[in-house]
PDB file of C-alpha atoms in Angstrom:
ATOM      1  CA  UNK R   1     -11.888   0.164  17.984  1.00 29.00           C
ATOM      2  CA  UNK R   2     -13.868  -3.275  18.199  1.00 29.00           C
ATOM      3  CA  UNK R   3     -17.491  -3.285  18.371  1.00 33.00           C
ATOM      4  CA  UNK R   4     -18.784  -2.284  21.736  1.00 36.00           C
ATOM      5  CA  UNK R   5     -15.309  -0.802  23.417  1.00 36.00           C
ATOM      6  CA  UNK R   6     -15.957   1.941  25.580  1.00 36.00           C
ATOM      7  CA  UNK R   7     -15.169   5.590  24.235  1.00 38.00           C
ATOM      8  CA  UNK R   8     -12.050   7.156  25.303  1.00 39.00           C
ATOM      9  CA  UNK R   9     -10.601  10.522  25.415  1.00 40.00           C
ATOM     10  CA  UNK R  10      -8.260  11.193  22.335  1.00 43.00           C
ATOM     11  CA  UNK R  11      -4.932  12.202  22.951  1.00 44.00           C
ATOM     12  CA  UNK R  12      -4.890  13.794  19.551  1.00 46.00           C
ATOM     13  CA  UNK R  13      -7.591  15.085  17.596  1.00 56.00           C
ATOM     14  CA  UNK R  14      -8.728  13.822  14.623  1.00 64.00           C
ATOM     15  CA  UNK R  15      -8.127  14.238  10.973  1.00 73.00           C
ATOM     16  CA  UNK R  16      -9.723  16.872   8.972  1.00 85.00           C
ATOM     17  CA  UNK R  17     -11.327  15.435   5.729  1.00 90.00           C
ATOM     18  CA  UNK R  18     -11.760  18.446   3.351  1.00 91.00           C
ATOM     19  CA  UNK R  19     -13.750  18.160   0.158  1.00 92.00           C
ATOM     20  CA  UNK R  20     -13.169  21.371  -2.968  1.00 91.00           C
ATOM     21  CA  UNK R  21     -15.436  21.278  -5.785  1.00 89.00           C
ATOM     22  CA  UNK R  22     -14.490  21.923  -9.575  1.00 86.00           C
ATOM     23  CA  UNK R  23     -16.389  24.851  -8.849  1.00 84.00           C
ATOM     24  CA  UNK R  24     -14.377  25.912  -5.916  1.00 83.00           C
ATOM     25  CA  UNK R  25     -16.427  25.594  -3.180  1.00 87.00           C
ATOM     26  CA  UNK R  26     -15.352  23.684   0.125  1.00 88.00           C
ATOM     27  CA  UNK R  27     -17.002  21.271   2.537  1.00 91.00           C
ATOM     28  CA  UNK R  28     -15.171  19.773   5.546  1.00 91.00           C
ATOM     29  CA  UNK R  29     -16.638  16.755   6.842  1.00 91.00           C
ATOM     30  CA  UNK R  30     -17.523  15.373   9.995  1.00 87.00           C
ATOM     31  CA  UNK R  31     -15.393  12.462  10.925  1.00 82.00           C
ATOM     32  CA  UNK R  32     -17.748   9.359  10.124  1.00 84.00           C
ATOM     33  CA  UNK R  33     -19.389  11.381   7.471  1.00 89.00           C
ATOM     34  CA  UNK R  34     -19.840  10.561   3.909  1.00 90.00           C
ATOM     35  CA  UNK R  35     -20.663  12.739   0.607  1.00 94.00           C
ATOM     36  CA  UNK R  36     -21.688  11.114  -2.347  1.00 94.00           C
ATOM     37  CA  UNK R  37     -20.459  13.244  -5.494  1.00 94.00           C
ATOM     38  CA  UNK R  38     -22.203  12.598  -9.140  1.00 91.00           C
ATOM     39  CA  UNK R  39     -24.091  13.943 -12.235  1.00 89.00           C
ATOM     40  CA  UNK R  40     -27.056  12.971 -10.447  1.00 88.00           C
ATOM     41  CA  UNK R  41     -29.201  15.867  -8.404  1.00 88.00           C
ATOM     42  CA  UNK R  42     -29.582  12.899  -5.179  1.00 88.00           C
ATOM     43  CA  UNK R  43     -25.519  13.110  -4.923  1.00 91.00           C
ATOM     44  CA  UNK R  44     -24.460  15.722  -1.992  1.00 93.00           C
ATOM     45  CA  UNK R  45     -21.889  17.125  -4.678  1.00 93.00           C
ATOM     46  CA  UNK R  46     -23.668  17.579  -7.746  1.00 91.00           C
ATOM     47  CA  UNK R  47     -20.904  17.871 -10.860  1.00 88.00           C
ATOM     48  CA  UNK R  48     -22.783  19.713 -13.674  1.00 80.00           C
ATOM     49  CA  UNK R  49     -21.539  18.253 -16.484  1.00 70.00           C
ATOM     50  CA  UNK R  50     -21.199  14.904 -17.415  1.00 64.00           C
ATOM     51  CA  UNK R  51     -17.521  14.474 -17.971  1.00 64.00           C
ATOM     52  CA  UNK R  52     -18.273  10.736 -18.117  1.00 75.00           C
ATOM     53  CA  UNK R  53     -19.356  10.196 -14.172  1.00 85.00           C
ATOM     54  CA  UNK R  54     -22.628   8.409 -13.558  1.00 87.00           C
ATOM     55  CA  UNK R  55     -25.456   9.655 -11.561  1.00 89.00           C
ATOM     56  CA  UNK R  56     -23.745   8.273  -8.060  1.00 90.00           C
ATOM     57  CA  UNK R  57     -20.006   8.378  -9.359  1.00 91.00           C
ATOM     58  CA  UNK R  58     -18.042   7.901  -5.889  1.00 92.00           C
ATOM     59  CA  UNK R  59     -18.472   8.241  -2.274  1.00 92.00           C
ATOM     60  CA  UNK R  60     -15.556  10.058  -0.041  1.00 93.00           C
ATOM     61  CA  UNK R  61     -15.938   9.103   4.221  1.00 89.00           C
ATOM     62  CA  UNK R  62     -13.847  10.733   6.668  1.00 88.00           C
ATOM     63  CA  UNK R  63     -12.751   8.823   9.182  1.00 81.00           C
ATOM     64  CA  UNK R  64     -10.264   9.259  12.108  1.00 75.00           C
ATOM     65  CA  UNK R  65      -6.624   8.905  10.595  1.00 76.00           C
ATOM     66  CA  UNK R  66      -7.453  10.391   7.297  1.00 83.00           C
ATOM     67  CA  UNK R  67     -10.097   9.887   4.040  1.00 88.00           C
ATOM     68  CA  UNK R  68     -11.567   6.653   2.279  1.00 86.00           C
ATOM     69  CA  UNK R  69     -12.770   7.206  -1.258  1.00 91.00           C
ATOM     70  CA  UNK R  70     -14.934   4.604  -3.212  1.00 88.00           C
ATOM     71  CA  UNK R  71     -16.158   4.276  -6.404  1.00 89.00           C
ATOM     72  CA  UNK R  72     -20.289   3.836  -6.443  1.00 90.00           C
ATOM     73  CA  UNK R  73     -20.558   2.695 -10.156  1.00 87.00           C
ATOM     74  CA  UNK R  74     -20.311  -0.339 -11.905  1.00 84.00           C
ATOM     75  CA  UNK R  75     -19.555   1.185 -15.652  1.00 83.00           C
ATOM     76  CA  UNK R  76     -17.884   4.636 -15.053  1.00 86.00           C
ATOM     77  CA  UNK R  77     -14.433   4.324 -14.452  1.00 84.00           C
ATOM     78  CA  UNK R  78     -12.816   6.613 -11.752  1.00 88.00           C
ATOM     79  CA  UNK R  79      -9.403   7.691 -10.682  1.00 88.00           C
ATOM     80  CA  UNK R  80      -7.572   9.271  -7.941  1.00 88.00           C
ATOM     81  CA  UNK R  81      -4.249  11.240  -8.399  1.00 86.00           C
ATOM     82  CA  UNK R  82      -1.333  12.667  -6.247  1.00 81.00           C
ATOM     83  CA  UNK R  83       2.074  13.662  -6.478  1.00 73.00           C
ATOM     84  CA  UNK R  84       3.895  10.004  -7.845  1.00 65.00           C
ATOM     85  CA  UNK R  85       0.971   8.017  -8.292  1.00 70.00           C
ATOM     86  CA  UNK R  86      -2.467   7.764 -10.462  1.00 77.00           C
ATOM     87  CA  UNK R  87      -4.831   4.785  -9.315  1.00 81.00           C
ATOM     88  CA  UNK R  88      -8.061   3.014 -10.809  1.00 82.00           C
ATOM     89  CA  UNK R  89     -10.448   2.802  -7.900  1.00 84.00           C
ATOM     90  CA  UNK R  90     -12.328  -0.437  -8.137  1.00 80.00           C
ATOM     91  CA  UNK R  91     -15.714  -0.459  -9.621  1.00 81.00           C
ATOM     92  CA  UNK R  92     -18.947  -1.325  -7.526  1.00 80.00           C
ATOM     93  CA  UNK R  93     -19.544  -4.856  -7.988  1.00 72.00           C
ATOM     94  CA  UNK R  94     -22.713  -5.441  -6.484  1.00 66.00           C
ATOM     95  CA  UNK R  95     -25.286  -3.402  -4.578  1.00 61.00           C
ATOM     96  CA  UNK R  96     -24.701  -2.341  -1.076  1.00 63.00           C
ATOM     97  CA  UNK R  97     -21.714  -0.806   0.278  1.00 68.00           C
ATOM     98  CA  UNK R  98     -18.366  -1.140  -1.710  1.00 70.00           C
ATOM     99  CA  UNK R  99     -15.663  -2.611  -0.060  1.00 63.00           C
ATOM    100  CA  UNK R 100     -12.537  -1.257  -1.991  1.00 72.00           C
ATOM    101  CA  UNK R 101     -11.110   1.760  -2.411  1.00 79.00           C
ATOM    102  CA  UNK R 102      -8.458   4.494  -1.722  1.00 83.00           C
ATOM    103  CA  UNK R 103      -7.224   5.163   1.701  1.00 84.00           C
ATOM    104  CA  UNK R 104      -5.366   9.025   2.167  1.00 85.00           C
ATOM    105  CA  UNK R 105      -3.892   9.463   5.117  1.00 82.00           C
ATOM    106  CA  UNK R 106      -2.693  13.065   4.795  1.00 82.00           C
ATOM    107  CA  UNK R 107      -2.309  15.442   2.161  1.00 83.00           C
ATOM    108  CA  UNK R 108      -4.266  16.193  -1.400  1.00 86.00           C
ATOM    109  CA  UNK R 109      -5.668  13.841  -3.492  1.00 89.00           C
ATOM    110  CA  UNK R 110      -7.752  14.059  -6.520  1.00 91.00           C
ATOM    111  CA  UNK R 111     -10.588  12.478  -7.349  1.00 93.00           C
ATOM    112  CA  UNK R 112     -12.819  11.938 -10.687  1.00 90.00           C
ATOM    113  CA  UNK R 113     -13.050  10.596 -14.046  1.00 89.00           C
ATOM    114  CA  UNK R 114     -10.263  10.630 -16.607  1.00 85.00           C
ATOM    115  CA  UNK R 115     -12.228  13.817 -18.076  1.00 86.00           C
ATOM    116  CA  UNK R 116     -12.196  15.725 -14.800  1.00 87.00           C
ATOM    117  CA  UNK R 117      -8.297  14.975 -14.267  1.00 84.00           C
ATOM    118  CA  UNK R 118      -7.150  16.058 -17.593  1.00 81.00           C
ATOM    119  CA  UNK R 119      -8.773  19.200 -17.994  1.00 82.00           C
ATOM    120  CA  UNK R 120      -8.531  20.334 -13.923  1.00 83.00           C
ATOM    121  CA  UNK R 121     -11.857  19.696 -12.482  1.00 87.00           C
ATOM    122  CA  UNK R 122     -11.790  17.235 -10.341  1.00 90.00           C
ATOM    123  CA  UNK R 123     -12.722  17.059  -6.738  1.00 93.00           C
ATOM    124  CA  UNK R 124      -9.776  17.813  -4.420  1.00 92.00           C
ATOM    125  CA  UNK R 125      -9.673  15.778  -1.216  1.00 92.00           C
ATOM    126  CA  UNK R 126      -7.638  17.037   1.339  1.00 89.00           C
ATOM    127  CA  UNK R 127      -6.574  15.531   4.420  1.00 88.00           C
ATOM    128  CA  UNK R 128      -5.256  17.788   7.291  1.00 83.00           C
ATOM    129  CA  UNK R 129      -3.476  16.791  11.052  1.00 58.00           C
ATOM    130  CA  UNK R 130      -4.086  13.175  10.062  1.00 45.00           C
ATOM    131  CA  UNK R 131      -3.526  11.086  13.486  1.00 40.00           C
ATOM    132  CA  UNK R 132       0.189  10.507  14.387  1.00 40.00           C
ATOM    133  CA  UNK R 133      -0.092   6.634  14.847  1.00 40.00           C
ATOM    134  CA  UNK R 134      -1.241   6.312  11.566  1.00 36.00           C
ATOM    135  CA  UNK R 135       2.170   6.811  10.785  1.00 36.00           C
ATOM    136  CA  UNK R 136       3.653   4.291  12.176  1.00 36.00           C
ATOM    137  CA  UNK R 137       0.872   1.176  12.129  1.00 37.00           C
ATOM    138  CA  UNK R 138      -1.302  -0.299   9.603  1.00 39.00           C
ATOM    139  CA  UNK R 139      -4.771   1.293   8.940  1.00 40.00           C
ATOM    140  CA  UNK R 140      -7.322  -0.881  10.826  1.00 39.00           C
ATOM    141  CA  UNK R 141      -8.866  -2.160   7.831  1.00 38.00           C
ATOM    142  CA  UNK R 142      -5.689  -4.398   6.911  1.00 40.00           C
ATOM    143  CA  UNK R 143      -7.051  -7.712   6.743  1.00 39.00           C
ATOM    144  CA  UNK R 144      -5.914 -10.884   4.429  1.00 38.00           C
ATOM    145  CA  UNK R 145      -6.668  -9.642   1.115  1.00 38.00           C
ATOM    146  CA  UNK R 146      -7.092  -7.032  -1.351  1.00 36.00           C
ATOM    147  CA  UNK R 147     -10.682  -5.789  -0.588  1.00 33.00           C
ATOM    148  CA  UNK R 148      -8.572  -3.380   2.306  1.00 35.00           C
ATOM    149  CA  UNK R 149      -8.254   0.292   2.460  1.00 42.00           C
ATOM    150  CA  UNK R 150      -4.394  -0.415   1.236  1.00 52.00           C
ATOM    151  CA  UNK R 151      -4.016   0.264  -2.463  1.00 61.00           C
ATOM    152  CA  UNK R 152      -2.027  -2.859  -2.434  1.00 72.00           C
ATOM    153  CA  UNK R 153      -1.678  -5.663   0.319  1.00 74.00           C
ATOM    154  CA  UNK R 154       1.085  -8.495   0.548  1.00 79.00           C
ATOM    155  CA  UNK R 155       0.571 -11.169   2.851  1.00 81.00           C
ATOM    156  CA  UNK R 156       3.089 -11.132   5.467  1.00 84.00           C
ATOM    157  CA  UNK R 157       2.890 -14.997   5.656  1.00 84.00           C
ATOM    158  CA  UNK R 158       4.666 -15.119   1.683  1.00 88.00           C
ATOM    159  CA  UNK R 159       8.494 -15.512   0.828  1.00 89.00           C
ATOM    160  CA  UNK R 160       7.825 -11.729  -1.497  1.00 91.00           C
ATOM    161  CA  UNK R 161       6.649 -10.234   2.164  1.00 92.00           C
ATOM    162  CA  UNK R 162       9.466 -11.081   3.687  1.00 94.00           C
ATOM    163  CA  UNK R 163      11.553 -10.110   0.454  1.00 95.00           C
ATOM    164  CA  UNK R 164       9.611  -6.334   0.508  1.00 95.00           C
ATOM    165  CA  UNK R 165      10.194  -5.872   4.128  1.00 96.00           C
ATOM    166  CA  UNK R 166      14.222  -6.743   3.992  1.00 96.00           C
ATOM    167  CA  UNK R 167      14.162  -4.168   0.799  1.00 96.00           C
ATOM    168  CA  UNK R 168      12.104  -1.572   2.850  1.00 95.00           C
ATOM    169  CA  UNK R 169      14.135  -2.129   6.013  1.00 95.00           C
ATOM    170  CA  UNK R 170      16.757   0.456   6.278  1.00 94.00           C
ATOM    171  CA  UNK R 171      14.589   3.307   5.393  1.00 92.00           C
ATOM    172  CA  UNK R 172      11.954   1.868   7.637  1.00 92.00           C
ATOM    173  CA  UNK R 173      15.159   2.636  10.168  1.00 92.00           C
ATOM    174  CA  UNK R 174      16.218   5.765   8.666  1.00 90.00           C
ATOM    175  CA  UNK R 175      13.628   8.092   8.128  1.00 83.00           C
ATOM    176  CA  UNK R 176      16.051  10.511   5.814  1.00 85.00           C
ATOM    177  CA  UNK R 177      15.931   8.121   3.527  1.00 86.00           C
ATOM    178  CA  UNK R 178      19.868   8.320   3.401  1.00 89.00           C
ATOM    179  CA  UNK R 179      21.069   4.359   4.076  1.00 90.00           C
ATOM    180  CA  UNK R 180      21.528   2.816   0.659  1.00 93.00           C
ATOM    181  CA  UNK R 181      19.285  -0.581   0.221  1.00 94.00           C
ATOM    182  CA  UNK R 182      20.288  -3.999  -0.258  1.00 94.00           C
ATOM    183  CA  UNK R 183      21.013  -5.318  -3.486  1.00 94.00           C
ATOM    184  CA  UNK R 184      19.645  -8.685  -4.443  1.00 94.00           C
ATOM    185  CA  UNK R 185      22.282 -10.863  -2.968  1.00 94.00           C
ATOM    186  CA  UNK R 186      22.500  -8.691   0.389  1.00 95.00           C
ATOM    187  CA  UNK R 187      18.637  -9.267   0.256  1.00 95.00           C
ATOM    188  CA  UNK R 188      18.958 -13.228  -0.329  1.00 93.00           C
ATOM    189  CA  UNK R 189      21.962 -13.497   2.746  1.00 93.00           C
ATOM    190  CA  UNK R 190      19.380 -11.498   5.292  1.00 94.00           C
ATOM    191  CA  UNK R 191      16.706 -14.026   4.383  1.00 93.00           C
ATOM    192  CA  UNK R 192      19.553 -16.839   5.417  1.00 92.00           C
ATOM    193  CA  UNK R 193      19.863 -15.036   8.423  1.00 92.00           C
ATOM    194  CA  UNK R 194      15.959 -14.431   9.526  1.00 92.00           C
ATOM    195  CA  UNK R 195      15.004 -18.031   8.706  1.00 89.00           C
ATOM    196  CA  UNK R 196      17.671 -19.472  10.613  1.00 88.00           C
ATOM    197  CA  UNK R 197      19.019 -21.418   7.465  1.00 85.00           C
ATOM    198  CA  UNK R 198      23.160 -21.604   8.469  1.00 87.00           C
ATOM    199  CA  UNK R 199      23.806 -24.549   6.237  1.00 86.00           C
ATOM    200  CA  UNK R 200      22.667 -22.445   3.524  1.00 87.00           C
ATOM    201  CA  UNK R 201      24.252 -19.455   4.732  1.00 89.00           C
ATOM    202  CA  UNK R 202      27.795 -21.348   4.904  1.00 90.00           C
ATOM    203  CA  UNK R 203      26.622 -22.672   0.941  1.00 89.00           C
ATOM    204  CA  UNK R 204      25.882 -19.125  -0.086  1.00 90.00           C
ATOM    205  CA  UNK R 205      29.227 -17.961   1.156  1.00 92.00           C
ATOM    206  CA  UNK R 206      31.228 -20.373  -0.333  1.00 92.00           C
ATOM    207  CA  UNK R 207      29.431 -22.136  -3.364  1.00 92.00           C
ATOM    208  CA  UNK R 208      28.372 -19.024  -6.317  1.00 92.00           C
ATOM    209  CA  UNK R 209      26.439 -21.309  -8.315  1.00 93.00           C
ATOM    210  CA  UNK R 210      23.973 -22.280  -4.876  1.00 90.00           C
ATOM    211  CA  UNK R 211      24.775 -17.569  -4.690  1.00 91.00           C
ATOM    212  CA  UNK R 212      23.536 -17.021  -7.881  1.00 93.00           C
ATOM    213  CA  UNK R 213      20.228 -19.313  -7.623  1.00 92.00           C
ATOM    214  CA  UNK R 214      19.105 -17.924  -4.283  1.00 92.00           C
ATOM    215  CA  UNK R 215      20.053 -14.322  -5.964  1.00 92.00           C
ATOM    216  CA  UNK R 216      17.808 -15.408  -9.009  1.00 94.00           C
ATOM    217  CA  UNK R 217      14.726 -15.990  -6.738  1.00 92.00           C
ATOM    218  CA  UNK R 218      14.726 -13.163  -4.851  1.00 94.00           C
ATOM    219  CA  UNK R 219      15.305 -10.695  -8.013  1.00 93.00           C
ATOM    220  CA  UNK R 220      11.876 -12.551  -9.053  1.00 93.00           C
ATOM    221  CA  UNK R 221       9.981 -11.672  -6.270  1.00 92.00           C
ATOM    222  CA  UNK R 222      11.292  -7.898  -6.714  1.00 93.00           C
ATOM    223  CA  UNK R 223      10.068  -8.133 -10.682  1.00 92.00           C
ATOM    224  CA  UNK R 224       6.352  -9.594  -9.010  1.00 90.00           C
ATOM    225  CA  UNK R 225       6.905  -6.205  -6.656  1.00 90.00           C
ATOM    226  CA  UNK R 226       6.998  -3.973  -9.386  1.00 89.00           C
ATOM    227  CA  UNK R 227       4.356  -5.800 -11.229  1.00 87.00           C
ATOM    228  CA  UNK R 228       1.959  -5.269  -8.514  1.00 84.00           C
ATOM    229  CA  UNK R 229       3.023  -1.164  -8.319  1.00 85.00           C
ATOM    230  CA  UNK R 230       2.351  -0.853 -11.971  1.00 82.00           C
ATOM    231  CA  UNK R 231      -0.633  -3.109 -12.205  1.00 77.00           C
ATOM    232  CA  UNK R 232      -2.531  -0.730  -9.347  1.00 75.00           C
ATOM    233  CA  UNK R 233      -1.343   2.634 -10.847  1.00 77.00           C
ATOM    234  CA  UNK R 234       1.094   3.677  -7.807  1.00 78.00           C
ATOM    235  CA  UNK R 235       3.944   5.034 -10.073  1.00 73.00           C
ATOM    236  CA  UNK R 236       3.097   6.909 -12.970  1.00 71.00           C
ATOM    237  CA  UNK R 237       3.300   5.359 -16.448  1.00 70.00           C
ATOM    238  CA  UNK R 238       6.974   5.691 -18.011  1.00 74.00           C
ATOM    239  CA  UNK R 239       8.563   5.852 -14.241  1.00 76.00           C
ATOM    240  CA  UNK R 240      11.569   3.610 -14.030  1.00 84.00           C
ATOM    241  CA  UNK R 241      10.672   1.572 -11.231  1.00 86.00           C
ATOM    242  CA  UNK R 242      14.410   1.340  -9.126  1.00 90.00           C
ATOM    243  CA  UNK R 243      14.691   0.200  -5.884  1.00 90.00           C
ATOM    244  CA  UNK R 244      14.394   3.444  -4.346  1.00 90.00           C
ATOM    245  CA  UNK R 245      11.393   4.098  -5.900  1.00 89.00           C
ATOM    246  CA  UNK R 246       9.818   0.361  -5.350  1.00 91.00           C
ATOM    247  CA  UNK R 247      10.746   1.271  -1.316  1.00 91.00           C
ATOM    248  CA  UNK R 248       9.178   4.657  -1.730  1.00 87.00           C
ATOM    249  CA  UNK R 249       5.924   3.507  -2.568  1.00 87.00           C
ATOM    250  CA  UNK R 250       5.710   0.410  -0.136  1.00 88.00           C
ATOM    251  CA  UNK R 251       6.992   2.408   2.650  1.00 86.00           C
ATOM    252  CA  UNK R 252       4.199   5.393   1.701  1.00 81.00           C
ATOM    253  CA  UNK R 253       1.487   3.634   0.919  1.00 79.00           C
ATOM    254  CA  UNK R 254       1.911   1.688   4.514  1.00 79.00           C
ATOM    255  CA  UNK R 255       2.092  -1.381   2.586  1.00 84.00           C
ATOM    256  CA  UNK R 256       5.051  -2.432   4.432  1.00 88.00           C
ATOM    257  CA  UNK R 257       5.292  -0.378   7.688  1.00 87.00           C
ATOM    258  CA  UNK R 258       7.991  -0.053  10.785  1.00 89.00           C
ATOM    259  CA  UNK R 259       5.428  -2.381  12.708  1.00 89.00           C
ATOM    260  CA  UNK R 260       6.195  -5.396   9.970  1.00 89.00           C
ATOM    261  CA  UNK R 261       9.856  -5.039  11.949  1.00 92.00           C
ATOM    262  CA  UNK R 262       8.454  -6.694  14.523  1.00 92.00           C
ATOM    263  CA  UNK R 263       7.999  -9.504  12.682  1.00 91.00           C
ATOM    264  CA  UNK R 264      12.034 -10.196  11.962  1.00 93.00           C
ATOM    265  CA  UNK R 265      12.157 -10.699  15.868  1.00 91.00           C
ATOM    266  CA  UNK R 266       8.832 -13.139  15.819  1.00 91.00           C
ATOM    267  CA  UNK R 267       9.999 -16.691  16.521  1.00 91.00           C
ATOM    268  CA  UNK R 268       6.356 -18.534  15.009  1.00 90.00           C
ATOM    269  CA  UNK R 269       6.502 -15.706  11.977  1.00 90.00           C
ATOM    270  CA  UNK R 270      10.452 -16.641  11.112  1.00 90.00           C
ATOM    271  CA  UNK R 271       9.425 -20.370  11.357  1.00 90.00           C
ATOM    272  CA  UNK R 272       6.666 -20.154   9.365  1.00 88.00           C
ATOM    273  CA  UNK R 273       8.950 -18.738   6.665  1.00 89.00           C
ATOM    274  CA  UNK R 274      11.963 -20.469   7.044  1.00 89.00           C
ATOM    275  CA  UNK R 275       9.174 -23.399   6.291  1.00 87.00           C
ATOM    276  CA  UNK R 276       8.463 -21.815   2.984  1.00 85.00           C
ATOM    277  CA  UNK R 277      11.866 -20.865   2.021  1.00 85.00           C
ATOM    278  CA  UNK R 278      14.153 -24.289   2.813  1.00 76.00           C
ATOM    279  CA  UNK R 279      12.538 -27.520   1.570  1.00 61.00           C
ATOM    280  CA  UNK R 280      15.472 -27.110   0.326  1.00 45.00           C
ATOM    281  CA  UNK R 281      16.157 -24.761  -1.989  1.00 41.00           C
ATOM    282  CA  UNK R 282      14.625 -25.781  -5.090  1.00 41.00           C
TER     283      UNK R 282
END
């Protein structure tokens, strides 16, 4: 909501942001609440033993479609976990309020320092009856760079955007998950198509040297795709990063979402990558 909209009755309530302690104790919070957890005794969620946290470790706010959780120091390292992924959050880099972190939209997360994680007491984070339209937008954070509430962010106005979101697009479609994905020169003939290019899609047909170059660049942008997974933690170290896997974590981590379809149908968006595509084919 922008700054000074009028308040309107929800059609759906809001999340609930639940916080358990190593100790086993729970807290729900509030939406627009925040607890501060740390070594320290000013933190809301005071962790009793060191376990390499600082005094103000991190900071967990519930907001309406789910949890944000940032870390407060600038020398303790902190990490939050699920099922598939393991992520750095960012460190504080100057006083004030961060302005990275880890966005959950629904489900368990945990939170803490490498210490905590590998011997089972960190703090669990828990995200219940998350807002259905989270589901299917981008959180309202998503701006034009990294310092979001996404994990990772691609800017749609790129040739490896447009790449992702042809990867992503049947199971942006298909919900089961069941519609095999493009392969890199399916990938490179749908970009012919969305940019408008049919010189170069009567070329790609019929020429397998101009094939095999435009198949070459695209399988780049998918090795920068997995690049960017592995550099922010969202697969676990050792997972072989396939396709299905690359879509899995775009599509779950709302990096690329069913909105970006939108986009394929966007006559200023398809120019503006048909300009960075074709001039021509280098």
């Amino acid at each position: 909501m922008s700054q000074g909209a009028p308040m309107t009755p929800r059609a759906t309530p809001p999340a609930v942001t639940r916080v358990t302690a190593p100790s086993g104790s729970v807290r729900e919070l509030a939406e627009h609440e925040r607890l501060v957890f740390g070594r320290g005794p000013d933190a809301d969620l005071v962790i009793s033993a060191d376990r390499g946290l600082s005094r103000r470790a991190g900071m967990i706010s519930a907001l309406c479609g789910g949890a944000w959780v940032a870390n407060l120091s600038r020398t303790h390292a902190l990490y939050a976990e699920s099922e598939g992924y393991q992520i750095r959050l960012p460190p504080m880099e100057a006083g004030g309020e961060p302005s990275a972190g880890w966005f959950i939209r629904t489900g368990a997360t945990l939170v803490g320092s490498r210490a905590m994680l590998d011997e089972g007491q960190a703090v669990r984070v828990t995200v219940l009856a998350a807002v259905t339209d989270a589901l299917r937008t981008p959180p309202a954070g998503r701006a034009d760079d990294d310092s979001t509430l996404l994990p990772l962010y691609l800017d749609p106005h790129t040739k490896l955007f447009l790449v992702a979101l042809l990867l992503c697009r049947p199971w942006l479609l298909d919900p089961t998950r069941t519609t095999p994905l493009p392969r890199t020169p399916e990938i490179a003939r749908a970009a012919l198509e969305v940019t408008d290019a049919f010189y170069e899609i009567e070329q790609f047909d019929h020429d397998p040297v101009f094939r095999d170059r435009l198949a070459a660049r695209v399988g780049e942008h998918l090795k920068v795709l997995r690049r960017k997974i592995n550099s922010r933690g969202l697969a676990r170290a050792g997972t072989r990063l396939s396709d299905e896997v690359v879509v899995g974590v775009l599509i779950e981590h709302a990096i690329v979402t069913p909105a970006d379809l939108e986009r394929l149908a966007d006559p200023s968006w398809c120019s503006r990558q048909e300009d960075l595509w074709w001039d021509r084919t280098r």
